[in-house]
Short mmCIF file of C-alpha atoms in Angstrom, two decimals:
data_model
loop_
_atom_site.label_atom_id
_atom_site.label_comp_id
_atom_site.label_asym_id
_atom_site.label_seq_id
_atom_site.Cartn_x
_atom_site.Cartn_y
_atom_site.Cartn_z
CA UNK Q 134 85.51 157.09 -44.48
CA UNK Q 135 84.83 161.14 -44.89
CA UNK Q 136 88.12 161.01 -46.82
CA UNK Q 137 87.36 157.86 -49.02
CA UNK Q 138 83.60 159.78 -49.99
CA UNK Q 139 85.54 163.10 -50.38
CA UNK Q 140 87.78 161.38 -52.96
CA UNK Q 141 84.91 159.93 -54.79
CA UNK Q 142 83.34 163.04 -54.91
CA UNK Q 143 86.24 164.74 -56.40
CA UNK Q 144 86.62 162.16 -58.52
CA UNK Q 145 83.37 162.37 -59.94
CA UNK Q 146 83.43 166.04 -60.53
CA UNK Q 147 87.12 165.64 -62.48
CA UNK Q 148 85.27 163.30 -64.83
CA UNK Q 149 81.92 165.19 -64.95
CA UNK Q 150 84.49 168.42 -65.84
CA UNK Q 151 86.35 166.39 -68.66
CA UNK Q 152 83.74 165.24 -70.50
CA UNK Q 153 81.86 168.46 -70.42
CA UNK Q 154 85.06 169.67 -72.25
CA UNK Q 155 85.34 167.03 -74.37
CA UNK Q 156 81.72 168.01 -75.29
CA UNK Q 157 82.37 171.15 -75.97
CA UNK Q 158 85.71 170.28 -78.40
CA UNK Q 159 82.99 167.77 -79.85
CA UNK Q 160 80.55 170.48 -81.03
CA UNK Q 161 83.19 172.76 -82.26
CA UNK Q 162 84.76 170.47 -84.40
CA UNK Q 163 81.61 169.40 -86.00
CA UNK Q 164 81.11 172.23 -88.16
CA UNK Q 165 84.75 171.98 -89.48
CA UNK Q 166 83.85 168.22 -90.54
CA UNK Q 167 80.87 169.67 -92.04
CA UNK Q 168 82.69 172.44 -93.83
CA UNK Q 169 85.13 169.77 -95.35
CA UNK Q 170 82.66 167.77 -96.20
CA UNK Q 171 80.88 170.76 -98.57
CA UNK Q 172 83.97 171.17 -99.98
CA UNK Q 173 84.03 167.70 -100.55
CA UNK Q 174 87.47 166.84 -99.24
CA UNK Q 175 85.23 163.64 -98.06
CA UNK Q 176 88.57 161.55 -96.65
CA UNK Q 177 89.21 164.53 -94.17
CA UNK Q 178 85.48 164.93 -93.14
CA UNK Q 179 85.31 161.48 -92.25
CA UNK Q 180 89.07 162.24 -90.53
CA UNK Q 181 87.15 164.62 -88.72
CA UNK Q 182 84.33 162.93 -87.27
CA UNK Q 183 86.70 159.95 -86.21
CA UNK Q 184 88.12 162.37 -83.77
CA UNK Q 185 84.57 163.68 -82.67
CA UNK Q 186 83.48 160.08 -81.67
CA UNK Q 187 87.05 159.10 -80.39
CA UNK Q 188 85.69 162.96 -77.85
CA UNK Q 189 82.51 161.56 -77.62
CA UNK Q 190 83.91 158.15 -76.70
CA UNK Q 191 81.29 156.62 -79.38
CA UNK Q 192 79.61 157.66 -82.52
CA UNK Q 193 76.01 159.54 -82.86
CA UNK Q 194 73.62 160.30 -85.32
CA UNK Q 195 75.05 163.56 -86.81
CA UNK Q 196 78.45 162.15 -87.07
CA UNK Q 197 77.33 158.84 -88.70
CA UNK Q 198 75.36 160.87 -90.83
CA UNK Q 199 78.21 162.90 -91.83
CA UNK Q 200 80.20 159.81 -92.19
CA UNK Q 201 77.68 158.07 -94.42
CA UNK Q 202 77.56 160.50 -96.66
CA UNK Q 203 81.01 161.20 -97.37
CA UNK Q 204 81.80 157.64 -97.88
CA UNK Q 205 79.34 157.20 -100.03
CA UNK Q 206 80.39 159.94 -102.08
CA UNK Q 207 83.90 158.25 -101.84
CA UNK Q 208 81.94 155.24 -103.32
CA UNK Q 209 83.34 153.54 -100.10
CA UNK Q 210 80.00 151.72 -99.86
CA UNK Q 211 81.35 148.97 -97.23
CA UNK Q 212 82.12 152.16 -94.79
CA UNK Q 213 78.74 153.85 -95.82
CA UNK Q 214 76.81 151.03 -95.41
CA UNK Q 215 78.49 150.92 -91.37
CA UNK Q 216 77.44 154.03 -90.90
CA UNK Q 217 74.32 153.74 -92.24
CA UNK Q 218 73.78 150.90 -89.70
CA UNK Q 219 75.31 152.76 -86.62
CA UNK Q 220 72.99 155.84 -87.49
CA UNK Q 221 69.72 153.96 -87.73
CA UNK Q 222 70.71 151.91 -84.61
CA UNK Q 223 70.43 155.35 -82.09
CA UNK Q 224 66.94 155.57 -83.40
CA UNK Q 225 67.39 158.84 -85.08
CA UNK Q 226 63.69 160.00 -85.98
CA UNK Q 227 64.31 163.20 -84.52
CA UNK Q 228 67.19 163.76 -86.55
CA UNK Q 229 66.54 166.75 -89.65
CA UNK Q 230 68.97 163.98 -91.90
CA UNK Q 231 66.62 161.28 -91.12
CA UNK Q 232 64.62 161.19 -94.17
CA UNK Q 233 67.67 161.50 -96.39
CA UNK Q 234 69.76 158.49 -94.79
CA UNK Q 235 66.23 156.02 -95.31
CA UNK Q 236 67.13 157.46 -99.18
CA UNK Q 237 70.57 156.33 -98.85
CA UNK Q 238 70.11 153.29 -96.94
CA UNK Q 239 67.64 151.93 -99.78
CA UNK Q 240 70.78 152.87 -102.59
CA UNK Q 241 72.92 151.07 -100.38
CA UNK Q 242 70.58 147.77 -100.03
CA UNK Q 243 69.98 148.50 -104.08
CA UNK Q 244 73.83 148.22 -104.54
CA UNK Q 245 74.97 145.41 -102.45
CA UNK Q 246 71.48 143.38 -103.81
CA UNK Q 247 73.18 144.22 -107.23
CA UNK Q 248 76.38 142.97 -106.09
CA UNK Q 249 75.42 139.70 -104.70
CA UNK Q 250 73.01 139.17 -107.98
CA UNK Q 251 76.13 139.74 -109.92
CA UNK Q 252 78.74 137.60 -107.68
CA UNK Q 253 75.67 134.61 -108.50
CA UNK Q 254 75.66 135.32 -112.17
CA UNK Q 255 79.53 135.52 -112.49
CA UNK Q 256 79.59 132.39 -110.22
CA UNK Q 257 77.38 130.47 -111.99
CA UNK Q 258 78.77 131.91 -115.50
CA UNK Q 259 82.57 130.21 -113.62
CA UNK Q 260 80.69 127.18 -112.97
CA UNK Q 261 79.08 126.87 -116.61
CA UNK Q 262 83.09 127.73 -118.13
CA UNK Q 263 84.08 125.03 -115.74
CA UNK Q 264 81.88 122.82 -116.96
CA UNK Q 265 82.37 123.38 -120.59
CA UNK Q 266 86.02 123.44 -119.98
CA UNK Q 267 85.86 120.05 -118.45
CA UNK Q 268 83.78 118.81 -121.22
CA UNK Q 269 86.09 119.76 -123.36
CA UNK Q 270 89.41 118.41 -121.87
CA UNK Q 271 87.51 114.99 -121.14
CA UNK Q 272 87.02 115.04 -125.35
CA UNK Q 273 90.37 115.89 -125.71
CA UNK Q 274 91.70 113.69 -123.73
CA UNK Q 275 89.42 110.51 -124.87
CA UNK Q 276 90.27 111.72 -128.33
CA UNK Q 277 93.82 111.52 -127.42
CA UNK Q 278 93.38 108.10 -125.79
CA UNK Q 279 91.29 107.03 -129.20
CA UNK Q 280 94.51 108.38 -131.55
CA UNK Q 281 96.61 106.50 -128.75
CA UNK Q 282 95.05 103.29 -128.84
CA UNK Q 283 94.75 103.50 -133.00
CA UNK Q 284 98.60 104.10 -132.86
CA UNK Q 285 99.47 101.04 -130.68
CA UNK Q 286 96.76 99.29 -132.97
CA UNK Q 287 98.70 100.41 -135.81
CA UNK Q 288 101.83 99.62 -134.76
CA UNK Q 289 100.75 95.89 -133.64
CA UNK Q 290 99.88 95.39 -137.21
CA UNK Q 291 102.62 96.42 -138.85
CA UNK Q 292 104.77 93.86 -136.31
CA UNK Q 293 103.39 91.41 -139.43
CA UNK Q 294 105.38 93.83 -141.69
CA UNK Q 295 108.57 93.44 -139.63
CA UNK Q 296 107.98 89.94 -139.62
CA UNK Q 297 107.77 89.41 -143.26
CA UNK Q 298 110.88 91.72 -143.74
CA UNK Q 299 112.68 89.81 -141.24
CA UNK Q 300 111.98 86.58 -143.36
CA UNK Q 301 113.10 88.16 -146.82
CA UNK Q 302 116.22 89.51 -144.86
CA UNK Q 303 116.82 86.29 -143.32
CA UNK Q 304 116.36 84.46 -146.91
CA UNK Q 305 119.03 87.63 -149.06
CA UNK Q 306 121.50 86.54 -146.28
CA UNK Q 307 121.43 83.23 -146.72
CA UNK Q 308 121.54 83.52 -150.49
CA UNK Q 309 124.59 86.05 -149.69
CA UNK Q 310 126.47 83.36 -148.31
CA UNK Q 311 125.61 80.81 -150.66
CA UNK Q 312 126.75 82.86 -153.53
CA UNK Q 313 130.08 83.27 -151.28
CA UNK Q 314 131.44 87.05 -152.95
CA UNK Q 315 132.59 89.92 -151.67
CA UNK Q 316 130.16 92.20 -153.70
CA UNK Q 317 126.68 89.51 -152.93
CA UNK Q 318 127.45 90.40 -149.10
CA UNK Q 319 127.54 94.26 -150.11
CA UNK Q 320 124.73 94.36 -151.70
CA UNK Q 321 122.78 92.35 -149.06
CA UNK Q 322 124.47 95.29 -146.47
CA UNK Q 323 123.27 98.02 -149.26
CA UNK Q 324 119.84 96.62 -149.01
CA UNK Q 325 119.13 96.12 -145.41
CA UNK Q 326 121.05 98.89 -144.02
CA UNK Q 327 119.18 98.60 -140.45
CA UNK Q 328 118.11 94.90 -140.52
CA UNK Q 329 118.86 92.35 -137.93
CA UNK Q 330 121.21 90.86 -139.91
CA UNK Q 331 123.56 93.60 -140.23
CA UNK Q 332 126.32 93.35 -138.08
CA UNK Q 333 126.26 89.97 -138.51
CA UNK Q 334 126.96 90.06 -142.32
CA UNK Q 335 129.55 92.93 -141.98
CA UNK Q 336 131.80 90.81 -139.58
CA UNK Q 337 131.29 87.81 -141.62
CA UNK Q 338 132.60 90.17 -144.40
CA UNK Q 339 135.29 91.42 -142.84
CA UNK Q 340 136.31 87.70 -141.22
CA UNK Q 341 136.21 86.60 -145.39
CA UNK Q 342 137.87 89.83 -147.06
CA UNK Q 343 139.39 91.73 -144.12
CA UNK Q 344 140.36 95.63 -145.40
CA UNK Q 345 144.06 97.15 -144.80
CA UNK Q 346 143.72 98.73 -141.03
CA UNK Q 347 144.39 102.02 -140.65
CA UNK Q 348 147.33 102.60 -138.28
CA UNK Q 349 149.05 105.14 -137.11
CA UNK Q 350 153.30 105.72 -137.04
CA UNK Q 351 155.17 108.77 -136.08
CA UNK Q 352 151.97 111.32 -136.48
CA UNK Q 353 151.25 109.95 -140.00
CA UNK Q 354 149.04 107.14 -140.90
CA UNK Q 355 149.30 104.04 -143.07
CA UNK Q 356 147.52 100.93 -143.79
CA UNK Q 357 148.49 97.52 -142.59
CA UNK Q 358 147.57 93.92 -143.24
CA UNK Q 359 149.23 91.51 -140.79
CA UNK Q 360 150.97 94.06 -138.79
CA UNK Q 361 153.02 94.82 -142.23
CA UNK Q 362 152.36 98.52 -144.03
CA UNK Q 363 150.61 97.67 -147.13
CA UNK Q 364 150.19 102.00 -147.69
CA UNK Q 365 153.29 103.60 -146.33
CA UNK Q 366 152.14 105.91 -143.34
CA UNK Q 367 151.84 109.28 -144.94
CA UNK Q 368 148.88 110.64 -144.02
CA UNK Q 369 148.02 113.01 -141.39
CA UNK Q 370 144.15 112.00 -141.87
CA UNK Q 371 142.58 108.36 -142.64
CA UNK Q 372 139.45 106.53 -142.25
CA UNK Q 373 138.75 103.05 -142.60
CA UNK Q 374 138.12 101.77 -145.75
CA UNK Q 375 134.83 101.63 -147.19
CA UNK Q 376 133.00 100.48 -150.34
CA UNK Q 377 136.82 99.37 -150.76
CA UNK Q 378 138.22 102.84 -150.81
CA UNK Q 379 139.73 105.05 -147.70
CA UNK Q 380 139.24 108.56 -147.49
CA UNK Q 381 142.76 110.36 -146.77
CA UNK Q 382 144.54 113.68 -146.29
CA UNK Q 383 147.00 115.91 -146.33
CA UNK Q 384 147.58 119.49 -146.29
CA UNK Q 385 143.80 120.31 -145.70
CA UNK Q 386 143.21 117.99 -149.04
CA UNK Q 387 141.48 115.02 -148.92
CA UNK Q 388 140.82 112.25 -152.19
CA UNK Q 389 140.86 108.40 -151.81
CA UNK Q 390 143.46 105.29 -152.22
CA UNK Q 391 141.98 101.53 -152.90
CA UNK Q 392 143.53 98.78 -150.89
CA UNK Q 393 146.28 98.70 -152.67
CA UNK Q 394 147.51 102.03 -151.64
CA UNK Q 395 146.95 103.55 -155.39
CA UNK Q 396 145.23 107.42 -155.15
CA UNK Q 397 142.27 106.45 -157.30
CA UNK Q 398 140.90 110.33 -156.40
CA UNK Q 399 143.49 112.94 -156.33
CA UNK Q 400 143.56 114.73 -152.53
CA UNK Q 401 142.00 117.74 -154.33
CA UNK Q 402 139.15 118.70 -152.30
CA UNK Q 403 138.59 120.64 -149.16
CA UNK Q 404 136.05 118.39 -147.30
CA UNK Q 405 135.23 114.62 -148.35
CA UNK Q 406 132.77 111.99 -147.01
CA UNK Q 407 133.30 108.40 -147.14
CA UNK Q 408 131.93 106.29 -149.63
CA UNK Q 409 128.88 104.52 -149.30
CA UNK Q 410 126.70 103.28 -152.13
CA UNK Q 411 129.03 103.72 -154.65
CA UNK Q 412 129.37 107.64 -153.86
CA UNK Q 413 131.01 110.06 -151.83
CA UNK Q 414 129.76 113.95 -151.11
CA UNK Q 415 132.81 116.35 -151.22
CA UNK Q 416 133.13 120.14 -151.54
CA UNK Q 417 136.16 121.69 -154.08
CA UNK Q 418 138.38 124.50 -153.53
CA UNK Q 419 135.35 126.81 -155.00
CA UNK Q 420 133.32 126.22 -152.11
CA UNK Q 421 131.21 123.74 -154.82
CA UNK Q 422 129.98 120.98 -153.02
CA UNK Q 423 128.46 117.76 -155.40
CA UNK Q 424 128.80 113.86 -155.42
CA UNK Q 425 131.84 111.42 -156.92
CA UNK Q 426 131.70 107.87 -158.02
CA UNK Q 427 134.68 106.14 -157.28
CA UNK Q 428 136.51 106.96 -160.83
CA UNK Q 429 136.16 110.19 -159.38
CA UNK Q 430 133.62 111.24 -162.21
CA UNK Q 431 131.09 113.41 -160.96
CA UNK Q 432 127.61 111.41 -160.40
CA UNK Q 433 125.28 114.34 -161.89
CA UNK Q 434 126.11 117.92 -163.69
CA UNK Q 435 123.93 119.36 -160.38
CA UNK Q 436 126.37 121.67 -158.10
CA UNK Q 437 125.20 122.04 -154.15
CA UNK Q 438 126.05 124.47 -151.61
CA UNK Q 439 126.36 121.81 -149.11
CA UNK Q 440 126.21 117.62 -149.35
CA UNK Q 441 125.71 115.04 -146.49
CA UNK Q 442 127.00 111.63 -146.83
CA UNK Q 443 124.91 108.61 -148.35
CA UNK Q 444 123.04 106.70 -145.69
CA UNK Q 445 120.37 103.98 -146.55
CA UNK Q 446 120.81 104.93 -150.16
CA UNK Q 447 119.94 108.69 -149.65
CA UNK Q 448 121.92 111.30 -149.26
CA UNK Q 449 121.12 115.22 -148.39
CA UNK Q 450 121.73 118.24 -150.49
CA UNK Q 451 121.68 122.32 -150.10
CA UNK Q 452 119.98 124.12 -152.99
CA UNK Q 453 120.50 128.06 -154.03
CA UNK Q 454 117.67 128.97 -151.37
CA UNK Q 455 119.35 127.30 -148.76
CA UNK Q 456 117.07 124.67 -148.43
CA UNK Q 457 117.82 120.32 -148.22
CA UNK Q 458 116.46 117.85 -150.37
CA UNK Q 459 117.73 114.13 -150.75
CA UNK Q 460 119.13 112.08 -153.79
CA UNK Q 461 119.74 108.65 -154.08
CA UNK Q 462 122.77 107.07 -155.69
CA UNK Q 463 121.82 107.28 -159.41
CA UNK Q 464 121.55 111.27 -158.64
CA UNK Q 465 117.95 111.18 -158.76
CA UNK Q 466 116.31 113.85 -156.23
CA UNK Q 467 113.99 111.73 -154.40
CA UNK Q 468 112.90 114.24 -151.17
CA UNK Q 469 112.38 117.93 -152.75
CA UNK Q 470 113.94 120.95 -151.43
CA UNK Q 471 111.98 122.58 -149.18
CA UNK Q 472 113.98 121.61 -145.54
CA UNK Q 473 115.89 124.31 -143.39
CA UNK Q 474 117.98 121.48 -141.65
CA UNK Q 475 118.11 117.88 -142.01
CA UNK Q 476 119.66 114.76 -140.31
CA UNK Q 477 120.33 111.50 -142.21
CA UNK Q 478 117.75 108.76 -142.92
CA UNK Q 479 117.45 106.60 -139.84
CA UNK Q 480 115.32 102.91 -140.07
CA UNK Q 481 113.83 104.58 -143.28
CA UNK Q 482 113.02 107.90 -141.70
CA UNK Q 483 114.52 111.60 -141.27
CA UNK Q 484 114.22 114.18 -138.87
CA UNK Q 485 113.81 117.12 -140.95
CA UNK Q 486 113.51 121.30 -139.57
CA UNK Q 487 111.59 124.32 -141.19
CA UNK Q 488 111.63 127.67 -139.96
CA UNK Q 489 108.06 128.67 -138.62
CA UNK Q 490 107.75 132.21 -137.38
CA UNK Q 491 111.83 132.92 -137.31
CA UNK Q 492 111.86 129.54 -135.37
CA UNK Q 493 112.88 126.00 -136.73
CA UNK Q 494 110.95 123.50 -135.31
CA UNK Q 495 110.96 119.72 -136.73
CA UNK Q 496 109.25 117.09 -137.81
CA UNK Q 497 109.52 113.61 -139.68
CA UNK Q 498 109.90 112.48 -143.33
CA UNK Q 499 110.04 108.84 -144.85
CA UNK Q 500 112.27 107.99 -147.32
CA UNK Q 501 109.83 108.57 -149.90
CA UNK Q 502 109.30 112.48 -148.98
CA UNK Q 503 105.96 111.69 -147.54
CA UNK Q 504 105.82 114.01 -144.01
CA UNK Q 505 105.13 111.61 -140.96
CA UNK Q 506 103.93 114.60 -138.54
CA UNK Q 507 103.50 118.40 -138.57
CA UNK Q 508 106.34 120.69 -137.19
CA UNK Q 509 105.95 120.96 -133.75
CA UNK Q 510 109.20 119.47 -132.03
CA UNK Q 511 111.55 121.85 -130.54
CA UNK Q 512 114.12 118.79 -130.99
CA UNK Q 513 113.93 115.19 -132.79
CA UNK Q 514 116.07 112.65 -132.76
CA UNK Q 515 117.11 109.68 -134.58
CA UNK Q 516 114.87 106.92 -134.61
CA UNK Q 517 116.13 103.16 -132.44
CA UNK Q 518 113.78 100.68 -133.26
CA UNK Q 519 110.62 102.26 -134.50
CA UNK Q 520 110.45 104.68 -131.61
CA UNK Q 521 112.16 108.36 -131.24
CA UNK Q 522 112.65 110.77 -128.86
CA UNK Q 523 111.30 114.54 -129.30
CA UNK Q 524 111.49 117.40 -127.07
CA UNK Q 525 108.67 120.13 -127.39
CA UNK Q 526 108.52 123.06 -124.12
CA UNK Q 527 111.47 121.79 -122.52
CA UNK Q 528 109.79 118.46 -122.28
CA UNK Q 529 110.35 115.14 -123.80
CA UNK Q 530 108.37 112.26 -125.31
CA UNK Q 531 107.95 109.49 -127.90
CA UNK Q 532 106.88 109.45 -131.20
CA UNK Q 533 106.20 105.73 -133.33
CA UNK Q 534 107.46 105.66 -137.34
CA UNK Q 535 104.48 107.03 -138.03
CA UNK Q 536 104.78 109.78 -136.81
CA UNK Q 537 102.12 109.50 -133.72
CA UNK Q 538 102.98 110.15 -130.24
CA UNK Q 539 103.49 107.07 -127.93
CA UNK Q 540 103.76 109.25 -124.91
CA UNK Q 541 103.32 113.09 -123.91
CA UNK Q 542 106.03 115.49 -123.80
CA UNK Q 543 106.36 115.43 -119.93
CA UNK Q 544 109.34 114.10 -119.14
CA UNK Q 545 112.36 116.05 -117.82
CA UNK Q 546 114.17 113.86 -119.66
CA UNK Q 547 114.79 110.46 -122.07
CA UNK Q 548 117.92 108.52 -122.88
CA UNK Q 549 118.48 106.60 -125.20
CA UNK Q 550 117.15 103.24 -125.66
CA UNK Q 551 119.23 100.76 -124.68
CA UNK Q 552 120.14 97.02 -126.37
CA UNK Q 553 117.47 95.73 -123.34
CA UNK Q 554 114.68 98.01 -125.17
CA UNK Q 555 114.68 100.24 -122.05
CA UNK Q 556 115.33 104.09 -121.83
CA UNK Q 557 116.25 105.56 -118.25
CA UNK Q 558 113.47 108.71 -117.94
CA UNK Q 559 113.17 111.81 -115.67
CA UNK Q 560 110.11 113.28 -114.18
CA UNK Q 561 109.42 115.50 -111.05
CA UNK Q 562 113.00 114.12 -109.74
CA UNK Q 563 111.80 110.43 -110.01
CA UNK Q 564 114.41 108.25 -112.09
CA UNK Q 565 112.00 105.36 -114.23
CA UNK Q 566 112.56 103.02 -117.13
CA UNK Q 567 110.50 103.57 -120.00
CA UNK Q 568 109.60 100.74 -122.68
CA UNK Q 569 109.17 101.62 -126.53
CA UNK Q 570 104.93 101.32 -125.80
CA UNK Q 571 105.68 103.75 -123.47
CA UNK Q 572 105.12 101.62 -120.25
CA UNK Q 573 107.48 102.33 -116.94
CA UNK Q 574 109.26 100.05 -115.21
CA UNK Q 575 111.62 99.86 -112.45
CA UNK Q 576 114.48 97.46 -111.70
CA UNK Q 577 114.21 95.49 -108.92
CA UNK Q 578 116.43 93.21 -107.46
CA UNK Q 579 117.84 92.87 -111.45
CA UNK Q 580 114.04 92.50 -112.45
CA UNK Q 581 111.70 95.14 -114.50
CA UNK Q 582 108.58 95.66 -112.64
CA UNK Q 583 106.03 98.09 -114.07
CA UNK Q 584 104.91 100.91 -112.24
CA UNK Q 585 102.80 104.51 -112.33
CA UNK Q 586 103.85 108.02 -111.62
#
């Protein structure tokens, strides 16, 4: 028992011994943290005083005061305004800094009062942006929906339009077949060029007055009728006949035969389109490019730097300033020049590019010249069935012939439309059909069922 109290004893004494020394280190590094604070190297006053409590085992006034005081000239008001707190908590009236922290603790309660009234302001300035920013996607969006619905609206009514034209085509086929010739079918093809009656009259046309067939013997190619050569195979290029001429070449030239095999067009020209509506584009040996008729007779005095074939009567030309206009087959310009890129007239319309800021982005024309939408698209295509596909960010979407969009550009991806009326599309790795109104569907169980993303 004497030996257990003797223990304590010394215990006590150890401890009694250690902290008087840790006292003493205390109060002789306090002026040092005070000296570094003067010469206001505040991050290694407040260095210093951390080791003074960590002494002390705990924090008192003068080195909270000292710590307050540098961190506040740090403008480290968080760490001041700890401090601050830990000072007035050892009830410090005594202390000769008293008067000086009740100074700082009122800047500090001045600050952070001026913080929170500015966290409210900038919180309630968020929630007013929100709010207007809501406001104004909720127009935007219910004026998209209005455009939207006016579009479907628009192109309901003109489904009375496509009715009457399918009734006048209906009516210049049957009168093609009464009149029973060769050139009353062409001109019913020349004049419908994407009407439902198309294919139609071009197999009944080539059933009644079938064309030599291109055929190929021995790397050369001929024309036969029966099986028999009809045009000896001598070309090493041929197309199928059309407006009842082939376009065929040799040696890198290119002209035109007739059925019978006769060169109506001498192979004179470097590049040559078929003909179709009585002309053909082709470039000569000076790098002119214009249009033929089929006497090979030019169609107008104007020469081109570049020529696209006829389609639906109209056929694209390159001015001096590198920029596309159309003509029609009499040579008349009927789209100006003022296009950086062009396809061909599609169901009456063209996808046509300008450059806009060093980048082309397109748009849509009718055959009239009259622009269907601005230049926005970063791609358009062709138009199936009064709908086309156009690509703007990466993403796709629908426009109608009018130009409006049936959908948004948010889909990874469209195909084409197929002879169902469906298009497969992509979005967020989901695999849909799409409808030309822009409705989804799926397939089920060889069904279309419509559903949402």
């Amino acid at each position: 028992m004497k030996r257990a109290i003797y223990l304590l004893l010394a215990s006590s004494l150890s401890l009694s011994v250690c902290a008087q020394n840790n006292d003493a280190k205390a109060r002789g590094l306090y002026p040092k943290a005070l000296d570094l604070f003067n010469a206001k190297e505040y991050k290694a006053a407040i260095n210093k005083v951390n080791e003074i409590d960590k002494l002390l085992g705990k924090g008192n006034a003068r080195t909270n005061y000292l710590r307050t005081k540098a961190a506040y000239a740090l403008n480290d008001y968080n760490l001041a305004q700890s401090a601050c707190k830990a000072y007035f908590e050892s009830m410090p009236k005594q202390d000769k800094g008293y008067y000086e922290m009740v100074g700082i603790k009122e800047s500090l309660m001045a600050y952070f009062q001026a913080q929170m009234k500015k966290r409210q302001e900038d919180a309630a300035a968020w929630e007013a942006q929100e709010a207007d920013r809501k406001a104004r996607e909720a127009a935007e969006e219910a004026s998209r929906q209005a455009q939207m619905k006016a579009a479907a609206e628009r192109r309901a009514a003109y489904a009375s339009v496509l009715e009457a034209q399918d009734k006048r085509e209906a009516e210049a086929f049957a009168n093609a077949q009464k009149t029973g010739t060769k050139a009353a079918f062409q001109e019913f093809i020349y004049d419908y060029p994407y009407g439902k009656k198309l294919t139609e009259a071009k197999r009944e046309m080539n059933k009644k007055w079938p064309s030599p067939v291109r055929t190929l013997k021995n790397g050369k190619y001929g024309y036969t009728v029966n099986g028999k050569f009809v045009v000896k195979p001598k070309y090493e290029y041929a197309t199928d006949f059309s407006d009842g001429l082939a376009r065929v070449g040799k040696e890198g030239k290119y002209g035109y035969i007739n059925e019978n095999g006769e060169e109506v067009v001498p192979l004179q020209y470097t590049a040559a389109s078929s003909f179709n509506y009585g002309v053909a584009a082709v470039k000569d040996q000076n790098g002119e490019a214009y249009f033929i008729l089929p006497s090979g007779a030019r169609l107008q005095d104007a020469t081109y730097l570049d020529t696209k074939s006829f389609k639906e009567g109209l056929a694209a030309c390159q001015d001096e300033n590198y920029l596309y206009g159309f003509v029609d087959n009499k040579g008349k310009l009927v789209v100006q020049h003022k296009f950086n890129t062009v396809s061909w007239f599609n169901e009456g319309i063209c996808a046509v590019g300008k450059n806009v800021n060093g980048k082309t982005l397109y748009g849509y024309i009718d055959n009239k010249g009259n622009q269907l939408c601005d230049f926005i698209y970063d791609e358009a295509k062709d138009f199936q069935g009064g709908v086309a596909r156009v690509k703007t960010n990466g993403k796709y979407g629908l426009v109608d012939r009018f130009g409006s969009p049936i959908t948004c550009c948010d889909y990874d991806y469209i195909s084409e439309f197929k002879a169902d009326g469906y298009a497969l599309a992509k979005r967020s790795n989901l695999e849909v059909y799409i409808d030309k109104e822009g409705q989804l569907w799926a397939k089920v169980n060889g069904k279309y069922v419509t559903v949402k993303f």
